[in-house]
Short mmCIF file of C-alpha atoms in Angstrom, two decimals:
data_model
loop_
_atom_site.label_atom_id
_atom_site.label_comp_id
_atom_site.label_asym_id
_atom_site.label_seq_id
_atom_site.Cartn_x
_atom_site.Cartn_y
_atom_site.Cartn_z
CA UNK A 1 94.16 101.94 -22.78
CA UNK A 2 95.94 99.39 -20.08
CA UNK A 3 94.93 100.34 -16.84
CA UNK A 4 97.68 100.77 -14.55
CA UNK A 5 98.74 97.39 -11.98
CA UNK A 6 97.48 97.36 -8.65
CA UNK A 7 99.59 96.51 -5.99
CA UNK A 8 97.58 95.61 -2.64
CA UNK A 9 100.22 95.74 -0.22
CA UNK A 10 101.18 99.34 -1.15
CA UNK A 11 100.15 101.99 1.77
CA UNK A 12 97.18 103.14 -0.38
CA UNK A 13 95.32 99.79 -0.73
CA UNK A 14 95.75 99.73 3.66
CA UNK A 15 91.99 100.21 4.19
CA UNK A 16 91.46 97.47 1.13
CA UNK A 17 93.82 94.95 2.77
CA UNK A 18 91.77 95.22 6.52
CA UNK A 19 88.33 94.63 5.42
CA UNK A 20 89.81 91.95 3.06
CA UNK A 21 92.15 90.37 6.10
CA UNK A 22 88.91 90.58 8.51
CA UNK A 23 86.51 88.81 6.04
CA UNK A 24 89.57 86.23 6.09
CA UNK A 25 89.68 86.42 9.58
CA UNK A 26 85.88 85.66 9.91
CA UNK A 27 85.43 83.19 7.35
CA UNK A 28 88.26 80.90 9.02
CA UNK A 29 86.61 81.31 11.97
CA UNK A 30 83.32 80.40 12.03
CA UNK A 31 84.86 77.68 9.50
CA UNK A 32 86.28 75.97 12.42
CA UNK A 33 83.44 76.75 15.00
CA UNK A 34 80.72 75.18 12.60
CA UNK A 35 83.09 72.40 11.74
CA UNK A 36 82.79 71.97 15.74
CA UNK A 37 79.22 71.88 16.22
CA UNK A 38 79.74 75.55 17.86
CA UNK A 39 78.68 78.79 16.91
CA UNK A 40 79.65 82.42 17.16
CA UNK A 41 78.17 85.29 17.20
CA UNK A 42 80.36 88.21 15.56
CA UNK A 43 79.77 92.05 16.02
CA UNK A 44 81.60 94.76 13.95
CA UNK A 45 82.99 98.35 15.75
CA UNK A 46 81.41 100.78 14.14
CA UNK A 47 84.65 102.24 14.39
CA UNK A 48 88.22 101.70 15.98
CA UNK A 49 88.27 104.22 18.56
CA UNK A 50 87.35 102.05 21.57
CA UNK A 51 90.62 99.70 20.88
CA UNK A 52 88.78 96.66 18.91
CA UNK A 53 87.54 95.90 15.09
CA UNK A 54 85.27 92.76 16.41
CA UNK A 55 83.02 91.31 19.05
CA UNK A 56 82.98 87.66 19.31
CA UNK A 57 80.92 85.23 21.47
CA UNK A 58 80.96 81.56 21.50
CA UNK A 59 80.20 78.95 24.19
CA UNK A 60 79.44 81.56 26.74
CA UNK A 61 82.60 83.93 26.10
CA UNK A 62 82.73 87.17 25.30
CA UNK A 63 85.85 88.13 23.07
CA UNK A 64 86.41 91.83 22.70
CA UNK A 65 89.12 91.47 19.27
CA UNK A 66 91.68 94.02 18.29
CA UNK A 67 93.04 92.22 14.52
CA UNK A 68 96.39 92.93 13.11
CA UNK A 69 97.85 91.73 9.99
CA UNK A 70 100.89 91.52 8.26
CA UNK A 71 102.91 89.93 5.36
CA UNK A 72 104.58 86.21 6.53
CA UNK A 73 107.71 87.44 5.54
CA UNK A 74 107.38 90.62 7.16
CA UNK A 75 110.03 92.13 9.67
CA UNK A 76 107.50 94.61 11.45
CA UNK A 77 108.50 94.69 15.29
CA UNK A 78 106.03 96.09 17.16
CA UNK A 79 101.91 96.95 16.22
CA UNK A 80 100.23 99.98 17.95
CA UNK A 81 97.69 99.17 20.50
CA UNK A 82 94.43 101.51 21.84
CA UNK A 83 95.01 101.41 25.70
CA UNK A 84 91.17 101.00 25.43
CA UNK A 85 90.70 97.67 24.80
CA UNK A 86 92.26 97.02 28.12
CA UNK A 87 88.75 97.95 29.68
CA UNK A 88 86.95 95.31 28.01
CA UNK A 89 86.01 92.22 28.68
CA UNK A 90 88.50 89.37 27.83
CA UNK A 91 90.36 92.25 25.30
CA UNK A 92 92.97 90.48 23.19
CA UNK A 93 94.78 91.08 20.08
CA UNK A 94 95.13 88.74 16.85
CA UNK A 95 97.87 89.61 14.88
CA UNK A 96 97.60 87.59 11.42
CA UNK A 97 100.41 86.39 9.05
CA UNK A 98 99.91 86.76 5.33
CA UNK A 99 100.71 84.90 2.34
CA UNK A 100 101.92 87.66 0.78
CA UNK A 101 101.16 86.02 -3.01
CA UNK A 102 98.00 83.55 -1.99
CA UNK A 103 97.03 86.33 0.62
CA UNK A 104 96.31 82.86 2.82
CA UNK A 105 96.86 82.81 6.50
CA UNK A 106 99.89 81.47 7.21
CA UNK A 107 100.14 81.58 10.96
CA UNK A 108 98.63 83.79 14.00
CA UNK A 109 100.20 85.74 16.42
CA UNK A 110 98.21 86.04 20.29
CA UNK A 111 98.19 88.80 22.57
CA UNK A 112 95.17 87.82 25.67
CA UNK A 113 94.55 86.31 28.69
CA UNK A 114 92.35 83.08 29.49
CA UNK A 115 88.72 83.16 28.93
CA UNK A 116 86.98 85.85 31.33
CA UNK A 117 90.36 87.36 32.16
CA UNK A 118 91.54 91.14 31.28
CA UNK A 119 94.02 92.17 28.50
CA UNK A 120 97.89 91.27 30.26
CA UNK A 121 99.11 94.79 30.91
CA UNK A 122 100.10 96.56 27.61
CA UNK A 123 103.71 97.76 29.41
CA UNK A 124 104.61 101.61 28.98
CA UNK A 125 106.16 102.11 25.47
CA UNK A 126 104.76 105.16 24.53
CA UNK A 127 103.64 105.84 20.44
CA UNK A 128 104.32 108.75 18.74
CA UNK A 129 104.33 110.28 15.12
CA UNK A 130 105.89 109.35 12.27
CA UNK A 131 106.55 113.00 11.35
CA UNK A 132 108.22 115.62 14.30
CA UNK A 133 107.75 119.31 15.06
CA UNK A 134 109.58 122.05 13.90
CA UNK A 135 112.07 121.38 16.94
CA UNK A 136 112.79 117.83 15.46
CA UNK A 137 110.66 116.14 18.35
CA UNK A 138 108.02 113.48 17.65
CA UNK A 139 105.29 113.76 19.53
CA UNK A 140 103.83 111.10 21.85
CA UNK A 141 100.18 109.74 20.53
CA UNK A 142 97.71 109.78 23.64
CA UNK A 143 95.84 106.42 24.67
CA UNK A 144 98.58 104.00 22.78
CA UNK A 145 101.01 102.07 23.51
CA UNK A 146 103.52 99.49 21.50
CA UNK A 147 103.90 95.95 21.50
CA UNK A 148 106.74 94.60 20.47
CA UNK A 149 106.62 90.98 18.62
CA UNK A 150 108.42 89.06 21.36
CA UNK A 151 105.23 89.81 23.45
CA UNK A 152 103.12 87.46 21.19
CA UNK A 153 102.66 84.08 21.04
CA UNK A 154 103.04 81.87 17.94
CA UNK A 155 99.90 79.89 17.46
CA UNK A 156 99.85 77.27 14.25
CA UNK A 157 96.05 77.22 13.24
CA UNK A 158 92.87 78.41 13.72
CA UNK A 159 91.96 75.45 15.97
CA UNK A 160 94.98 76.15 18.47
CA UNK A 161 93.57 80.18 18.01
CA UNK A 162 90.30 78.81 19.07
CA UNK A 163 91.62 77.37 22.30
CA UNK A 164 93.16 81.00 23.10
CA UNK A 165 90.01 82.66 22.57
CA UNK A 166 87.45 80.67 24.09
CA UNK A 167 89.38 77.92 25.96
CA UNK A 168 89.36 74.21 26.09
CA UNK A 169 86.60 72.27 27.66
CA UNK A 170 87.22 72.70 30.68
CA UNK A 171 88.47 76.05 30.59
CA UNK A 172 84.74 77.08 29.09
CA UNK A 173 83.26 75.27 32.16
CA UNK A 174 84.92 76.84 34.90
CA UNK A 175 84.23 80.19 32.71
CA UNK A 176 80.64 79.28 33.21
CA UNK A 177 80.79 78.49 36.70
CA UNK A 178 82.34 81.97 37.31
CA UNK A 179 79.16 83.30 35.48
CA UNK A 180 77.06 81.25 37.34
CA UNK A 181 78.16 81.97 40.51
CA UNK A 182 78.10 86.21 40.10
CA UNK A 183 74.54 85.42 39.62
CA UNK A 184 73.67 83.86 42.90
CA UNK A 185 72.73 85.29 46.66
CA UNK A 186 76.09 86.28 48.22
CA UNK A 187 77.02 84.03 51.49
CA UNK A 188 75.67 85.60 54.91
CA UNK A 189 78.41 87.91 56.56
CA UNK A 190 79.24 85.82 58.94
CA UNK A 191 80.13 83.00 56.36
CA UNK A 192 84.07 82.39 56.34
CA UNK A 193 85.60 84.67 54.21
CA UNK A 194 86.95 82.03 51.68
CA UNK A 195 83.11 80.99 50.96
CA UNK A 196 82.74 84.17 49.53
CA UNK A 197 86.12 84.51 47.79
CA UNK A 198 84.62 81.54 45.64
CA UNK A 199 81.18 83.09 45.17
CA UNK A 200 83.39 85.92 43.46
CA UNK A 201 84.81 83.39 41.40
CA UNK A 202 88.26 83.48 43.24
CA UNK A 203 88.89 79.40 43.51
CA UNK A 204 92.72 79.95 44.86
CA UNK A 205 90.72 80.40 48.34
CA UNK A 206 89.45 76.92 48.13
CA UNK A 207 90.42 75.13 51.39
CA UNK A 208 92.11 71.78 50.93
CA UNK A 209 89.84 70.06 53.25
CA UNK A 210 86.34 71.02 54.25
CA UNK A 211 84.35 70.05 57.71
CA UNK A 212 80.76 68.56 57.36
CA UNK A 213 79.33 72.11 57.98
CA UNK A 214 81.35 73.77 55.19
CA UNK A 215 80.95 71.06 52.98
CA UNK A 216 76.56 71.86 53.05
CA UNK A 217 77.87 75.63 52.52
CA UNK A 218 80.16 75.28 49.97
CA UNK A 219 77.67 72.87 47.93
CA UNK A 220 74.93 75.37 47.98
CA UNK A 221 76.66 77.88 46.92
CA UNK A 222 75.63 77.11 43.69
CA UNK A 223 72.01 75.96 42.38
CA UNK A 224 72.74 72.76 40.97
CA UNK A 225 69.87 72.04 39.30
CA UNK A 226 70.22 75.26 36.98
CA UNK A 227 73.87 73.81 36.42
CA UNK A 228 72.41 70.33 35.22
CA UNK A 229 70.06 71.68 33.30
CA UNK A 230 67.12 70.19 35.34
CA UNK A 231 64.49 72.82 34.40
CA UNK A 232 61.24 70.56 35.15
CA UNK A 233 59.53 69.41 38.21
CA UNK A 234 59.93 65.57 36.89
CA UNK A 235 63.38 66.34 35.68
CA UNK A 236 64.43 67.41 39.67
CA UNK A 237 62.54 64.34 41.05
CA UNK A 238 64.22 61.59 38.66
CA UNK A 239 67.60 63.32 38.67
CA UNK A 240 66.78 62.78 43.03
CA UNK A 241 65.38 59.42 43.03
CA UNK A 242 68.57 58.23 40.90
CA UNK A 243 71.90 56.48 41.95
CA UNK A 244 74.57 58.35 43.50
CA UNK A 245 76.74 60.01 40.80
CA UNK A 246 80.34 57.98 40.25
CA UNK A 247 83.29 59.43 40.55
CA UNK A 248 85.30 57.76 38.44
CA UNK A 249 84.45 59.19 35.17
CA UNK A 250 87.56 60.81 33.29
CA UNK A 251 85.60 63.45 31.32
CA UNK A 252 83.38 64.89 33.95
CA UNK A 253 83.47 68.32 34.37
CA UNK A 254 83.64 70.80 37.37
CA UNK A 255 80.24 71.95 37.04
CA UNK A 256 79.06 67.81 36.77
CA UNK A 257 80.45 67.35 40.31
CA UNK A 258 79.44 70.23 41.94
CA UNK A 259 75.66 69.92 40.55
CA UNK A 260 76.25 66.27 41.66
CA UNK A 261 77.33 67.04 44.88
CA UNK A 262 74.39 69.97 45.34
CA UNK A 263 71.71 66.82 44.02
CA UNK A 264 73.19 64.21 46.10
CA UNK A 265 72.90 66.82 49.31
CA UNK A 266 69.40 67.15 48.73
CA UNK A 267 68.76 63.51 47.88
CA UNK A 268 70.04 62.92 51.40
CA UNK A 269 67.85 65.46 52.99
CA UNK A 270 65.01 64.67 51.52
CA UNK A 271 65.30 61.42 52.81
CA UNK A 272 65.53 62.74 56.17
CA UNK A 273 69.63 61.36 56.15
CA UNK A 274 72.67 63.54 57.34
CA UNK A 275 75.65 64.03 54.97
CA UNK A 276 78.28 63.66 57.86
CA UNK A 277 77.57 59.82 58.31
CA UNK A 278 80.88 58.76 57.37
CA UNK A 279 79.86 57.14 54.04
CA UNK A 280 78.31 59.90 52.69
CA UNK A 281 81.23 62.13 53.82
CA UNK A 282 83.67 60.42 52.34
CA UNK A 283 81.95 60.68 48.98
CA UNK A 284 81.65 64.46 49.18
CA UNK A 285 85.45 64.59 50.16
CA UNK A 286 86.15 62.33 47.09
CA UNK A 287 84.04 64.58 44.86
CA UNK A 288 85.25 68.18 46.28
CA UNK A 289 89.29 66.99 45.87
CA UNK A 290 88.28 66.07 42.56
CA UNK A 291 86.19 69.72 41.82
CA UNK A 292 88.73 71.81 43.59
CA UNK A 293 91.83 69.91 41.56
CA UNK A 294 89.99 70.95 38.37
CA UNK A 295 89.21 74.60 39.96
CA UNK A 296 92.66 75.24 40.97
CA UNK A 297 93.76 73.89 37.13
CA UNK A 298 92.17 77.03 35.56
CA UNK A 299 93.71 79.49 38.23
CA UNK A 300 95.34 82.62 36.23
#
């Protein structure tokens, strides 16, 4: 006796089609990453009802993932969103685009802010049922809302997805800096307000210039030998008795010049010297611009 065909993109193979489109999902993934030299950790909702099918960390981010699917080819307008995932950290939504013959992914659609930033605001069109009352109205489903397709962004491959989820670089450093800061002593109340704007991870309340006194409070407010990675007693004393950092260096990151500036600080005061002598000034000046152009870069 033939069995009959099976058709997976009928409505009764639905259930099938997710776990098969998240294993797709995940195996692309952590493809990439490990291709990379990264890795990812992955976590699965036990169920759907707090807005999100996956967890996903990598390089210090934490990716709360709502994942949609649907055929290439498909003409679907709009997917229904849980107003939950809004309350998560770094919430997004992956909407994925099936071959509908290879069932390959084709292409992504992106719904999410920048690394460490909320969910965009989900708008106000309401969802409701498919089937109405006796009075002909359908009734509006609590806790969702719709978003139509023009409110996604096309993204190519899995590498450009990875950039959305977990940034570039530099996006990933400042995201750490941000960390790093919430976990350090808040300024003194009678600091300037703007020094602890920063501390909260709010860089658009960098000053453009700082005086020799805020320049020694805006260095400390990070520890910068966590941020190098200088967990030793030796490690501290040769990263101190070395040569001023330069400057000049096209791939150094944010959190390279402000440890660098927080070293070179106490280099100097261990030697007994003041940072305001105009030489040494002048370099901190040089290295702030250069910190607060890449701090003000990753401003969303």
């Amino acid at each position: 006796m033939l069995l009959p065909s099976f058709d997976p993109w009928s409505p009764h193979a639905s259930v099938l089609r997710e776990k098969v489109f998240e294993h797709l999902f995940l195996g692309d993934l952590t493809r990439a990453l490990l291709g990379a030299g990264r890795r990812c950790e992955v976590l699965r909702a036990e169920y759907d009802g707090a807005g999100y099918d996956l967890v996903l960390e990598a390089d210090g981010v934490l990716r709360h993932v709502q994942l949609k699917a649907m055929r290439a080819d498909g003409k679907r307008a709009h997917v229904d969103i849980n107003m939950e995932l809004a309350s998560k950290p770094s919430g997004c939504v992956v909407w994925m685009l099936i071959d509908p013959e290879r069932f390959t992914t084709t292409g992504y659609r992106w719904f999410g802010g920048a690394p460490g930033q909320p969910l965009p605001p989900l708008g106000d069109r309401p969802v409701r049922h498919t089937k109405a009352d006796s009075l002909g109205v359908k009734a509006e489903r609590p806790g969702l809302r719709q978003l139509a397709r023009s409110q996604f962004t096309a993204v190519d491959t899995m590498e450009q997805l990875l950039a959305r989820l977990f940034g570039d670089e530099h996006a990933r450093d400042i995201h750490r800096l941000r960390l790093h800061l919430a976990c350090q002593p808040a300024p003194q109340t009678a600091s300037p307000a703007w020094l602890r704007l920063i501390r909260l991870g709010h860089f658009d309340a960098l000053p453009d210039q700082l005086d020799p006194d805020d320049m020694v409070r805006f260095t400390h407010l990070v520890d910068g030998y966590a941020l190098a990675g200088l967990t030793e007693p030796d490690m501290i004393q040769g990263a101190l008795a070395g040569p001023r950092p330069g400057l000049d260096q096209p791939d150094l990151l944010a959190s390279d010049l402000w440890a660098g500036m927080f070293i070179e600080h106490r280099r100097l005061r261990f030697a007994g010297l003041e940072a305001s002598a105009p030489d040494d000034h002048r370099w901190f000046c040089e290295a702030y611009a250069n910190l607060s152009a890449q701090l003000r870069s990753q401003i969303t």
